[in-house]
Tab-separated table of C-alpha atoms in Angstrom:
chain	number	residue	atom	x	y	z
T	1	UNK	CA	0.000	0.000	0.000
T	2	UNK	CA	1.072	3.634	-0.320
T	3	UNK	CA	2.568	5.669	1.965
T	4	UNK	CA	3.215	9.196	2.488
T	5	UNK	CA	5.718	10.469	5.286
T	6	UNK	CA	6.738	14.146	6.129
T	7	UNK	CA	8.448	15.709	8.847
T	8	UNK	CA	8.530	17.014	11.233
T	9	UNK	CA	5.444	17.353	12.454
T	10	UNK	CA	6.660	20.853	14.589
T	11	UNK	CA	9.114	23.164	13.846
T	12	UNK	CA	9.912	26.628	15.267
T	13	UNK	CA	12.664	28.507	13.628
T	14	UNK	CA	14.140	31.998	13.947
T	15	UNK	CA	13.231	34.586	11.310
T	16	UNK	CA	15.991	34.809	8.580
T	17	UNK	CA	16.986	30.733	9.325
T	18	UNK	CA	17.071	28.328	6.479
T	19	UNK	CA	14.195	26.283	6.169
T	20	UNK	CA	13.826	22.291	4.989
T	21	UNK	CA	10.727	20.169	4.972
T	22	UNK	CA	11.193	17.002	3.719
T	23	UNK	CA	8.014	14.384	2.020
T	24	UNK	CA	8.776	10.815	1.045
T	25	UNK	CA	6.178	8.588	-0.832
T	26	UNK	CA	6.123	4.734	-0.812
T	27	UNK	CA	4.517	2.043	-2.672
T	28	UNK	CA	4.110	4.260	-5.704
T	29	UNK	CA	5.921	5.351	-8.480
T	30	UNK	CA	5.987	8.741	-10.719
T	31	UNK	CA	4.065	10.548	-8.465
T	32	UNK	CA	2.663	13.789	-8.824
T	33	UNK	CA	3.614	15.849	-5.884
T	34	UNK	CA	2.131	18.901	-4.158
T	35	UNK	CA	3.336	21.481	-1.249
T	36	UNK	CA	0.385	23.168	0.251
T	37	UNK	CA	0.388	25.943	2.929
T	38	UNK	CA	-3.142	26.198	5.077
T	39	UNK	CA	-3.697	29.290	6.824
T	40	UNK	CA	-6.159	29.771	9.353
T	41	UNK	CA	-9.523	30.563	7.451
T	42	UNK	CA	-7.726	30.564	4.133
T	43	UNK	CA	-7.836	26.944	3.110
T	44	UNK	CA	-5.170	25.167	1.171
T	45	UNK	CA	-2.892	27.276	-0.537
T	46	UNK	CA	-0.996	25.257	-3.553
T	47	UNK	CA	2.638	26.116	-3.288
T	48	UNK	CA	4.258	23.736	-5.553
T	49	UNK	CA	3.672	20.751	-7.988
T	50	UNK	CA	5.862	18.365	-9.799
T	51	UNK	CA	5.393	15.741	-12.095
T	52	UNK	CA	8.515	14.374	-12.120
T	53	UNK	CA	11.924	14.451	-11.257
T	54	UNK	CA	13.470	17.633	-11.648
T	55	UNK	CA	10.379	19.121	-12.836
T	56	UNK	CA	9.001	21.917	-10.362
T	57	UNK	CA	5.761	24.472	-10.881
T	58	UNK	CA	5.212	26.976	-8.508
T	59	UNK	CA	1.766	28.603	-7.929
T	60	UNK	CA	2.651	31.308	-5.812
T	61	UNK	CA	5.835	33.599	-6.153
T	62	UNK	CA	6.780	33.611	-2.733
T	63	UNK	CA	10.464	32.800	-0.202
T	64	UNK	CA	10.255	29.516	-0.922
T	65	UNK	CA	11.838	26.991	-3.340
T	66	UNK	CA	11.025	23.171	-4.167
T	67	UNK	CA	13.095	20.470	-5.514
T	68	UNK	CA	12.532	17.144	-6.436
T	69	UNK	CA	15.750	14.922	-6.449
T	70	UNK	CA	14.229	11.474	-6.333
T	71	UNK	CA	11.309	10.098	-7.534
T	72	UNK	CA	9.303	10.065	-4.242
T	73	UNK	CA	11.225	12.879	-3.202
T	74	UNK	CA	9.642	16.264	-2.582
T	75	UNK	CA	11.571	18.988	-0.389
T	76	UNK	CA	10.155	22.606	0.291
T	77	UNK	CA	13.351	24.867	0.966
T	78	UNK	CA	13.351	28.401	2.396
T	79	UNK	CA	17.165	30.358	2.542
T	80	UNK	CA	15.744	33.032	4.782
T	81	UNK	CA	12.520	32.506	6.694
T	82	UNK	CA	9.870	35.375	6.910
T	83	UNK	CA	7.253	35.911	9.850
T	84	UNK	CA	4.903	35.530	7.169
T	85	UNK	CA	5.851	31.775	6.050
T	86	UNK	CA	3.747	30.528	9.694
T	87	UNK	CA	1.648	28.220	8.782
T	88	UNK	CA	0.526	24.195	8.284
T	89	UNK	CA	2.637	22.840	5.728
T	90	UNK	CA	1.104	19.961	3.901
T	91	UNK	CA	2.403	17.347	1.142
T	92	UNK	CA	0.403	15.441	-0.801
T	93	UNK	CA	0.918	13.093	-3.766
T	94	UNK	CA	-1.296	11.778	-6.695
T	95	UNK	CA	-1.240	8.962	-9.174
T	96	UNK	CA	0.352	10.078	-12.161
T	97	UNK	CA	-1.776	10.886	-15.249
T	98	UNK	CA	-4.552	13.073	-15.989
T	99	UNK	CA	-7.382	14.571	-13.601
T	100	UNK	CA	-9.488	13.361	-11.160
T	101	UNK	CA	-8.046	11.374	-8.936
T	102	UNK	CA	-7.516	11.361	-5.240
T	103	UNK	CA	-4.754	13.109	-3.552
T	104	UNK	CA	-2.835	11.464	-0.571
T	105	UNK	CA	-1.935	13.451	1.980
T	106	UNK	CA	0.904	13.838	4.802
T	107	UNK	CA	0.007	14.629	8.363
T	108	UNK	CA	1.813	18.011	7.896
T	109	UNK	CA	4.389	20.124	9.237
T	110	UNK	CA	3.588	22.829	11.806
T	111	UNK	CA	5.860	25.964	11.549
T	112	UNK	CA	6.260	28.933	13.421
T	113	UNK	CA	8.489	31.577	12.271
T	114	UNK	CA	9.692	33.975	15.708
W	1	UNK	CA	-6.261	30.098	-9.741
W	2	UNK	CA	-9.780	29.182	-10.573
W	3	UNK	CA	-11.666	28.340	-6.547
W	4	UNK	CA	-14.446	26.504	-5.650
W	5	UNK	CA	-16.570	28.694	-3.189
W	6	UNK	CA	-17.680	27.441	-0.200
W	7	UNK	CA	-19.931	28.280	2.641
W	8	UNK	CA	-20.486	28.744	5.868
W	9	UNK	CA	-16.669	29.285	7.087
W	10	UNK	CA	-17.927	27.346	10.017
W	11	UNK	CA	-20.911	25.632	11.416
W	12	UNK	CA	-22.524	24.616	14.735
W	13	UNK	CA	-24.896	21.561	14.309
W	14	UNK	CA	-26.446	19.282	17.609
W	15	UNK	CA	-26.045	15.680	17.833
W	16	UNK	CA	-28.371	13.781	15.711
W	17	UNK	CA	-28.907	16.846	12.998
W	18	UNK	CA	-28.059	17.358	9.863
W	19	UNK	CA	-24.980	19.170	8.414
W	20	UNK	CA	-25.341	20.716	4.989
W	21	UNK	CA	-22.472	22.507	3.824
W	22	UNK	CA	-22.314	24.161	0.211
W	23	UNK	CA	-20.311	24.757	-2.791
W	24	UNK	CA	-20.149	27.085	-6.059
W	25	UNK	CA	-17.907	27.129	-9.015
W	26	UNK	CA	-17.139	28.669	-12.277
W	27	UNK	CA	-15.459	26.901	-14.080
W	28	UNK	CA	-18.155	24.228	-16.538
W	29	UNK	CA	-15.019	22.249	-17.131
W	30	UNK	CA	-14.939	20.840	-13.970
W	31	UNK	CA	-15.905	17.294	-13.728
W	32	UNK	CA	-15.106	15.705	-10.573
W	33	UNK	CA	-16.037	17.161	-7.105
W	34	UNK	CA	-14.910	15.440	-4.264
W	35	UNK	CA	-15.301	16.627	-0.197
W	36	UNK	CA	-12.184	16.441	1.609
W	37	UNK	CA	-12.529	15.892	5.454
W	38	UNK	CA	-9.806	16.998	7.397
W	39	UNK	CA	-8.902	16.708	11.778
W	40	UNK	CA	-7.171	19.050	13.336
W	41	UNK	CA	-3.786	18.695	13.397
W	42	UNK	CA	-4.005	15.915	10.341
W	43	UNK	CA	-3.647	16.068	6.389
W	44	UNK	CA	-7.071	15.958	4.747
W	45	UNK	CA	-8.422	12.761	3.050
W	46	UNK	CA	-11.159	12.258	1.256
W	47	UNK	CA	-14.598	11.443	2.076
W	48	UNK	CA	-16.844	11.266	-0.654
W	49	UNK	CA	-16.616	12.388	-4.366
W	50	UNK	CA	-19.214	12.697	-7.437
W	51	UNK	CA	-18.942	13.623	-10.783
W	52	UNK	CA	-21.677	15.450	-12.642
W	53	UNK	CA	-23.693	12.332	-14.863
W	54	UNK	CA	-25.442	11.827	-11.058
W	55	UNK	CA	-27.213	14.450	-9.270
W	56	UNK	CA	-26.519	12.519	-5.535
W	57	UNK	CA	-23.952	9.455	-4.117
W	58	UNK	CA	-24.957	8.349	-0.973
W	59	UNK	CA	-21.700	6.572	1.354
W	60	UNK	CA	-23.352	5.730	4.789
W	61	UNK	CA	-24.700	8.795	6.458
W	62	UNK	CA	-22.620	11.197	3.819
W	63	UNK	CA	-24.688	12.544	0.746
W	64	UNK	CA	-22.932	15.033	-2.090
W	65	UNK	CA	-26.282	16.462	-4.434
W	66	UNK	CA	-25.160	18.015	-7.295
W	67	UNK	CA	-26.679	20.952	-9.502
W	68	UNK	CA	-24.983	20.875	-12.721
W	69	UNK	CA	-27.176	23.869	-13.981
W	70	UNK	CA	-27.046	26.022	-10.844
W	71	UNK	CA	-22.813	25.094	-10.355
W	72	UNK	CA	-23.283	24.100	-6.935
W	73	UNK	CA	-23.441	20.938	-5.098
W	74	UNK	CA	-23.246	20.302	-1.300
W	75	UNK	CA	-22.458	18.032	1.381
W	76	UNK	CA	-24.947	16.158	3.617
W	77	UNK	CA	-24.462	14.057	6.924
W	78	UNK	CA	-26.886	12.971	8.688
W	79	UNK	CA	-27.224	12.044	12.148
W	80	UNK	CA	-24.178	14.197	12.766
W	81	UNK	CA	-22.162	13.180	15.402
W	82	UNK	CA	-19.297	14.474	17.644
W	83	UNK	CA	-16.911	12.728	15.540
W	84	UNK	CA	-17.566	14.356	12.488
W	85	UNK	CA	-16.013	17.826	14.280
W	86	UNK	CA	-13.746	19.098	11.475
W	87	UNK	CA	-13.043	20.784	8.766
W	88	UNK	CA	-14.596	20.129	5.490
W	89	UNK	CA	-13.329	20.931	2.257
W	90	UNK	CA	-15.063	20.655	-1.243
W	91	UNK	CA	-12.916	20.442	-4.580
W	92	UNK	CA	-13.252	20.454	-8.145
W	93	UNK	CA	-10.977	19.267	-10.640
W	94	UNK	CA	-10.852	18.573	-14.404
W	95	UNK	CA	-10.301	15.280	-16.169
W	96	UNK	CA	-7.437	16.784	-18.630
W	97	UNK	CA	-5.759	19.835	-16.745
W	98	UNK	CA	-4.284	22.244	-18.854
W	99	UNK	CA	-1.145	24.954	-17.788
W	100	UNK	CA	-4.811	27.373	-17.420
W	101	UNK	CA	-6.404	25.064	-15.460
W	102	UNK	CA	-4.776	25.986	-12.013
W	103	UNK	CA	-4.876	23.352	-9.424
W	104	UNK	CA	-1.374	21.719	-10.041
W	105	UNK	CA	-1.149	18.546	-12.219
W	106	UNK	CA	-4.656	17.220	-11.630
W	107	UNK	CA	-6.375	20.680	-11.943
W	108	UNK	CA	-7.669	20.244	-8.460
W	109	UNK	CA	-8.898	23.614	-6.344
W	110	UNK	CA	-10.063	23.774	-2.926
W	111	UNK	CA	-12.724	25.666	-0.808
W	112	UNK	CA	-11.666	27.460	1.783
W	113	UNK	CA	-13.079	25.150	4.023
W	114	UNK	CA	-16.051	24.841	6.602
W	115	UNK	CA	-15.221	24.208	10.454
W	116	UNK	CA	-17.972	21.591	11.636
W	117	UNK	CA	-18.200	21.222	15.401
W	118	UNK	CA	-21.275	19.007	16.201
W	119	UNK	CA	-22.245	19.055	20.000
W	120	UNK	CA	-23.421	16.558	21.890
């Protein structure tokens, strides 16, 4: 069966840190793979997509970077954090190959920028 | 980004009511509309999905109807319950995304979400 794994769950980090959030898929391959940030009240914010290695989108111009080195690999990078990047961090993955299908996701990442 | 529009932003229902929760969109290329359900703390999953040749899909005590003509459709439980506290999302998605479809690979776009809190 598939898997999805991201951590951590928490994080607290200093304004201006580097940031690293890390999602790992099993029991799949080619994945598509999503970042989403959730906001109180503002839903789920797409951040990020890929559709295979290498191969980033990003939805929002914003301080943060993906990257995709693996196939089931999906990192959300930050050099310099802002106040403003607080929120619930969430990865998800999808079977690869046209619309409508479910999305998987992780239990999410927590993180507070202070 | 092309949204799905939901309402209410949150919603107080007794045990044993129903929940209704609605949802709008734009776009007449979406065909798929799934509810996601999510608990706090958690990643969302999904509870229930329909796509527009039905006009309702019953799963237990979870009902989407759908109005292809109005653009809306809505979620349904029924003899809510204290464990259905959470936050609902609907979606919409379309079967061929395009780079204008917004929504990532599968053209999939969230509601804001609804925060259900059933009491007892």
């Amino acid at each position: 069966s598939q898997t999805i794994h991201q951590w951590p769950a928490t994080l607290v980090q200093p304004v201006g840190s580097p940031l690293s959030l890390e999602c790992t898929v099993e029991g799949t391959s080619n994945p598509n793979l999503y970042w989403y940030r959730q906001a109180a009240g503002r839903g789920l914010q797409l951040l990020f997509y890929s559709v295979g290695i290498g191969q980033i989108s990003s939805e929002v111009p914003q301080n943060l970077s993906a990257s995709r080195p693996q196939d089931r690999q999906f990192i959300l990078s930050s050099k310099k954090l802002l106040l403003s990047d607080s929120g619930f961090y969430l990865c998800a993955w999808s079977a690869w190959g046209g619309g409508n299908t479910e999305a998987f996701f992780g239990q999410g990442t927590r993180l507070t920028v202070v | 980004q092309q949204q799905a529009k939901q309402s209410p932003q949150s919603l107080i229902v007794q045990k044993g009511g129903i929940s209704i929760i609605n949802c709008a969109y734009e776009n007449t290329a979406f065909d798929y509309f799934p509810w996601y359900q999510q608990f706090p703390g958690k990643g969302p999953a999904l509870l229930i999905a329909i796509r527009p040749d039905v006009s309702e899909k019953k799963e237990g005590r979870f009902t989407i109807s759908f109005n292809k003509s109005a653009k809306q459709f809505s979620l349904h439980i029924m003899d809510s319950q204290p464990g259905d506290s959470a936050t609902y999302f609907c979606a919409a998605s379309v079967l061929r995304p395009t780079m204008y479809s917004g929504g990532g690979a599968d053209g999939l776009t969230f509601g804001k979400g609804t925060h259900l809190i059933i009491q007892p």
